Amino acid sequence: MKLHGLACPSGGVLGGMVTMERTLVPAGEGRAVRVAAGRRVRVVDVEGGQVGDLFAFAADDPREHLSAAHTRSVTSRLFPRVGEAFVTDRRRPILTLEGDTSPGSHDMLIAACDPARYEGLGVPGHASCAGNLESALAEMGLSIATVPQPVNVFMRIPVEESGRLRWLAAESRAGDAVTFEAAMDCVVVVSACPQDLAGINGDGPTPMAIDVL
């Protein structure tokens, strides 16, 4: 969906030369978008309380991807502040955190849920963020050898003083959004996490949206 010069429900008035392309991500599914360098991409929690697994890949070589581990080594933080960049496994900036209207709880420690995770929980065949990533890339004719560590927007995993991690329900509200600026041409994938057993998505998964501005 493209909106030209219109007020849009996820924030702001788009006027003049500004265009917004919205991709809806159904609950429990994933979608991919191409983002040119210099454009902004906004991940929106449509109904509130939903975790989104975000991945980003260099458009010219998807073997290069956003790396949570390399980003932590650059920023010396568990999650970048506004104005700081996420970098790839080749230590090149790929996305810069431009804005965040949520309470600010995000995670870069927890791996994407996958079939093995759900088999261990006793629900084989359950949808997963790893599967959503692979399906979304396949629709673009792309594939990857391994699933990178995602950027888990709106995911609340506080680290206790003892080092123990706590799994808490997302506290994002309807319409809360995280906005990034692309530092290179890239493919961004968002999975509206299908996890409905650990409580991170409250009463259950809900939709998300990807806005390319």
Tab-separated table of C-alpha atoms in Angstrom:
chain	number	residue	atom	x	y	z
A	1	MET	CA	0.000	0.000	0.000
A	2	LYS	CA	1.374	3.440	-0.923
A	3	LEU	CA	0.166	6.653	0.650
A	4	HIS	CA	0.967	9.993	-1.008
A	5	GLY	CA	0.445	13.249	0.870
A	6	LEU	CA	-1.940	11.619	3.347
A	7	ALA	CA	-2.218	11.482	7.111
A	8	CYS	CA	-1.329	7.919	8.061
A	9	PRO	CA	-2.502	6.122	11.217
A	10	SER	CA	0.997	5.102	12.300
A	11	GLY	CA	2.226	8.642	12.664
A	12	GLY	CA	2.780	11.938	10.896
A	13	VAL	CA	1.363	13.623	7.839
A	14	LEU	CA	2.905	12.620	4.549
A	15	GLY	CA	2.981	15.604	2.251
A	16	GLY	CA	4.660	16.834	-0.893
A	17	MET	CA	7.318	14.438	-2.124
A	18	VAL	CA	7.069	12.004	0.799
A	19	THR	CA	5.742	8.513	0.112
A	20	MET	CA	4.941	5.746	2.560
A	21	GLU	CA	4.790	2.124	1.510
A	22	ARG	CA	3.120	-0.048	4.156
A	23	THR	CA	3.492	-3.797	4.335
A	24	LEU	CA	1.198	-5.540	6.797
A	25	VAL	CA	2.693	-8.492	8.680
A	26	PRO	CA	-0.098	-10.851	9.788
A	27	ALA	CA	0.113	-12.282	13.297
A	28	GLY	CA	2.591	-15.145	13.430
A	29	GLU	CA	3.963	-14.485	9.929
A	30	GLY	CA	6.906	-12.659	8.351
A	31	ARG	CA	7.392	-10.213	5.485
A	32	ALA	CA	10.416	-8.753	3.673
A	33	VAL	CA	10.906	-5.327	2.081
A	34	ARG	CA	13.711	-3.723	0.109
A	35	VAL	CA	15.002	-0.444	1.537
A	36	ALA	CA	17.316	1.867	-0.391
A	37	ALA	CA	20.176	3.614	1.358
A	38	GLY	CA	18.986	6.850	2.960
A	39	ARG	CA	15.358	5.779	3.258
A	40	ARG	CA	13.712	5.109	6.582
A	41	VAL	CA	11.947	1.936	7.645
A	42	ARG	CA	9.512	1.903	10.548
A	43	VAL	CA	8.370	-1.208	12.419
A	44	VAL	CA	4.927	-0.683	13.964
A	45	ASP	CA	3.200	-2.681	16.693
A	46	VAL	CA	-0.335	-2.382	15.332
A	47	GLU	CA	-2.359	-3.550	18.337
A	48	GLY	CA	0.247	-3.415	21.124
A	49	GLY	CA	2.094	-6.065	23.131
A	50	GLN	CA	3.688	-7.777	20.117
A	51	VAL	CA	7.338	-8.756	19.674
A	52	GLY	CA	8.902	-8.406	16.238
A	53	ASP	CA	12.021	-10.271	15.109
A	54	LEU	CA	13.862	-7.932	12.751
A	55	PHE	CA	16.606	-9.040	10.367
A	56	ALA	CA	18.529	-7.036	7.743
A	57	PHE	CA	20.739	-8.180	4.865
A	58	ALA	CA	22.933	-6.329	2.382
A	59	ALA	CA	20.968	-6.112	-0.867
A	60	ASP	CA	23.949	-6.994	-3.056
A	61	ASP	CA	25.094	-9.927	-0.919
A	62	PRO	CA	22.657	-11.397	1.640
A	63	ARG	CA	25.528	-13.338	3.194
A	64	GLU	CA	26.301	-10.013	4.915
A	65	HIS	CA	23.719	-9.400	7.621
A	66	LEU	CA	22.944	-7.256	10.636
A	67	SER	CA	24.884	-8.776	13.523
A	68	ALA	CA	23.734	-8.285	17.105
A	69	ALA	CA	27.117	-9.459	18.429
A	70	HIS	CA	29.129	-7.057	16.274
A	71	THR	CA	26.720	-4.226	17.113
A	72	ARG	CA	27.166	-4.804	20.854
A	73	SER	CA	30.952	-4.709	20.419
A	74	VAL	CA	30.689	-1.355	18.612
A	75	THR	CA	28.200	0.338	20.958
A	76	SER	CA	29.199	-1.386	24.239
A	77	ARG	CA	25.477	-1.562	24.957
A	78	LEU	CA	22.852	-4.312	24.953
A	79	PHE	CA	20.849	-2.211	22.467
A	80	PRO	CA	21.855	0.943	20.569
A	81	ARG	CA	20.658	4.376	21.598
A	82	VAL	CA	18.859	6.673	19.150
A	83	GLY	CA	21.483	7.935	16.718
A	84	GLU	CA	23.653	4.809	16.958
A	85	ALA	CA	24.077	2.239	14.197
A	86	PHE	CA	23.533	-1.485	13.914
A	87	VAL	CA	26.437	-3.035	12.016
A	88	THR	CA	26.861	-6.152	9.921
A	89	ASP	CA	29.080	-9.152	10.441
A	90	ARG	CA	31.560	-7.237	8.269
A	91	ARG	CA	31.357	-4.316	10.735
A	92	ARG	CA	29.658	-1.960	8.293
A	93	PRO	CA	26.663	0.167	9.359
A	94	ILE	CA	23.416	-1.173	7.900
A	95	LEU	CA	20.650	0.516	9.937
A	96	THR	CA	20.752	3.544	12.239
A	97	LEU	CA	18.230	3.805	15.072
A	98	GLU	CA	16.423	7.053	14.302
A	99	GLY	CA	13.424	7.027	16.619
A	100	ASP	CA	11.470	4.995	19.149
A	101	THR	CA	7.989	5.846	20.424
A	102	SER	CA	7.705	2.714	22.592
A	103	PRO	CA	8.679	2.390	26.276
A	104	GLY	CA	12.083	1.335	24.931
A	105	SER	CA	12.325	-2.350	25.854
A	106	HIS	CA	14.083	-4.292	23.076
A	107	ASP	CA	16.361	-7.337	22.990
A	108	MET	CA	19.415	-8.570	21.110
A	109	LEU	CA	20.203	-11.644	23.230
A	110	ILE	CA	17.452	-14.162	22.461
A	111	ALA	CA	17.697	-16.308	19.326
A	112	ALA	CA	14.829	-16.504	16.863
A	113	CYS	CA	12.306	-19.201	17.730
A	114	ASP	CA	12.683	-22.190	15.422
A	115	PRO	CA	11.200	-25.662	14.843
A	116	ALA	CA	13.567	-27.253	17.370
A	117	ARG	CA	12.446	-24.746	20.022
A	118	TYR	CA	8.805	-25.717	19.586
A	119	GLU	CA	9.566	-29.415	19.407
A	120	GLY	CA	11.210	-29.017	22.814
A	121	LEU	CA	8.066	-27.291	24.064
A	122	GLY	CA	5.932	-30.179	22.827
A	123	VAL	CA	4.346	-28.475	19.802
A	124	PRO	CA	6.123	-29.755	16.676
A	125	GLY	CA	5.115	-27.995	13.475
A	126	HIS	CA	4.461	-24.683	15.242
A	127	ALA	CA	5.174	-21.552	13.173
A	128	SER	CA	8.522	-19.927	13.998
A	129	CYS	CA	10.447	-16.718	13.331
A	130	ALA	CA	13.221	-18.740	11.692
A	131	GLY	CA	10.707	-20.281	9.310
A	132	ASN	CA	9.075	-16.899	8.702
A	133	LEU	CA	12.462	-15.417	7.792
A	134	GLU	CA	13.236	-18.161	5.293
A	135	SER	CA	9.768	-17.936	3.711
A	136	ALA	CA	9.883	-14.141	3.417
A	137	LEU	CA	13.317	-14.242	1.760
A	138	ALA	CA	12.224	-17.044	-0.576
A	139	GLU	CA	9.429	-14.803	-1.880
A	140	MET	CA	12.191	-12.423	-3.005
A	141	GLY	CA	14.219	-15.224	-4.540
A	142	LEU	CA	16.782	-15.133	-1.723
A	143	SER	CA	18.092	-17.781	0.672
A	144	ILE	CA	20.505	-17.920	3.601
A	145	ALA	CA	22.669	-20.675	5.064
A	146	THR	CA	22.004	-19.844	8.732
A	147	VAL	CA	19.493	-17.736	10.672
A	148	PRO	CA	21.201	-14.692	12.242
A	149	GLN	CA	20.528	-13.426	15.745
A	150	PRO	CA	17.541	-11.077	15.330
A	151	VAL	CA	16.901	-7.642	16.733
A	152	ASN	CA	13.834	-8.363	18.879
A	153	VAL	CA	11.936	-5.090	18.910
A	154	PHE	CA	9.517	-4.577	21.806
A	155	MET	CA	10.785	-7.790	23.489
A	156	ARG	CA	11.254	-7.395	27.245
A	157	ILE	CA	14.077	-9.583	28.579
A	158	PRO	CA	15.586	-7.799	31.597
A	159	VAL	CA	18.920	-9.033	32.921
A	160	GLU	CA	18.934	-9.512	36.699
A	161	GLU	CA	21.988	-8.696	38.819
A	162	SER	CA	22.664	-12.433	39.093
A	163	GLY	CA	22.832	-12.628	35.285
A	164	ARG	CA	19.527	-14.483	34.994
A	165	LEU	CA	17.200	-13.450	32.160
A	166	ARG	CA	13.490	-12.832	32.725
A	167	TRP	CA	10.852	-13.339	30.007
A	168	LEU	CA	8.189	-10.646	30.363
A	169	ALA	CA	5.241	-9.599	28.225
A	170	ALA	CA	5.936	-6.811	25.741
A	171	GLU	CA	4.809	-3.430	27.067
A	172	SER	CA	4.536	-1.664	23.700
A	173	ARG	CA	1.241	0.078	22.993
A	174	ALA	CA	-0.911	0.120	19.880
A	175	GLY	CA	0.857	2.225	17.253
A	176	ASP	CA	4.242	2.241	18.975
A	177	ALA	CA	7.033	2.188	16.430
A	178	VAL	CA	10.790	1.937	16.003
A	179	THR	CA	12.283	3.830	13.064
A	180	PHE	CA	15.593	3.102	11.334
A	181	GLU	CA	17.497	4.783	8.507
A	182	ALA	CA	19.156	2.468	6.005
A	183	ALA	CA	22.900	3.037	5.757
A	184	MET	CA	23.095	0.798	2.680
A	185	ASP	CA	20.702	-0.801	0.219
A	186	CYS	CA	19.254	-3.675	2.206
A	187	VAL	CA	16.501	-6.213	2.637
A	188	VAL	CA	14.651	-5.940	5.950
A	189	VAL	CA	12.563	-8.814	7.290
A	190	VAL	CA	10.115	-8.583	10.189
A	191	SER	CA	8.458	-11.583	11.809
A	192	ALA	CA	5.435	-10.919	14.016
A	193	CYS	CA	6.667	-13.522	16.496
A	194	PRO	CA	4.270	-16.501	16.734
A	195	GLN	CA	5.384	-17.408	20.274
A	196	ASP	CA	2.215	-18.127	22.265
A	197	LEU	CA	3.701	-20.312	25.008
A	198	ALA	CA	6.258	-18.120	26.803
A	199	GLY	CA	3.999	-15.118	27.438
A	200	ILE	CA	6.171	-12.552	25.638
A	201	ASN	CA	3.252	-11.610	23.352
A	202	GLY	CA	0.699	-11.289	26.128
A	203	ASP	CA	-2.556	-13.020	25.208
A	204	GLY	CA	-1.188	-14.116	21.839
A	205	PRO	CA	0.384	-12.910	18.597
A	206	THR	CA	-1.045	-9.875	16.793
A	207	PRO	CA	-0.172	-8.101	13.516
A	208	MET	CA	2.670	-5.702	12.837
A	209	ALA	CA	3.433	-3.349	9.961
A	210	ILE	CA	6.541	-2.267	8.059
A	211	ASP	CA	6.495	1.299	6.715
A	212	VAL	CA	9.156	2.315	4.201
A	213	LEU	CA	9.310	6.140	4.151
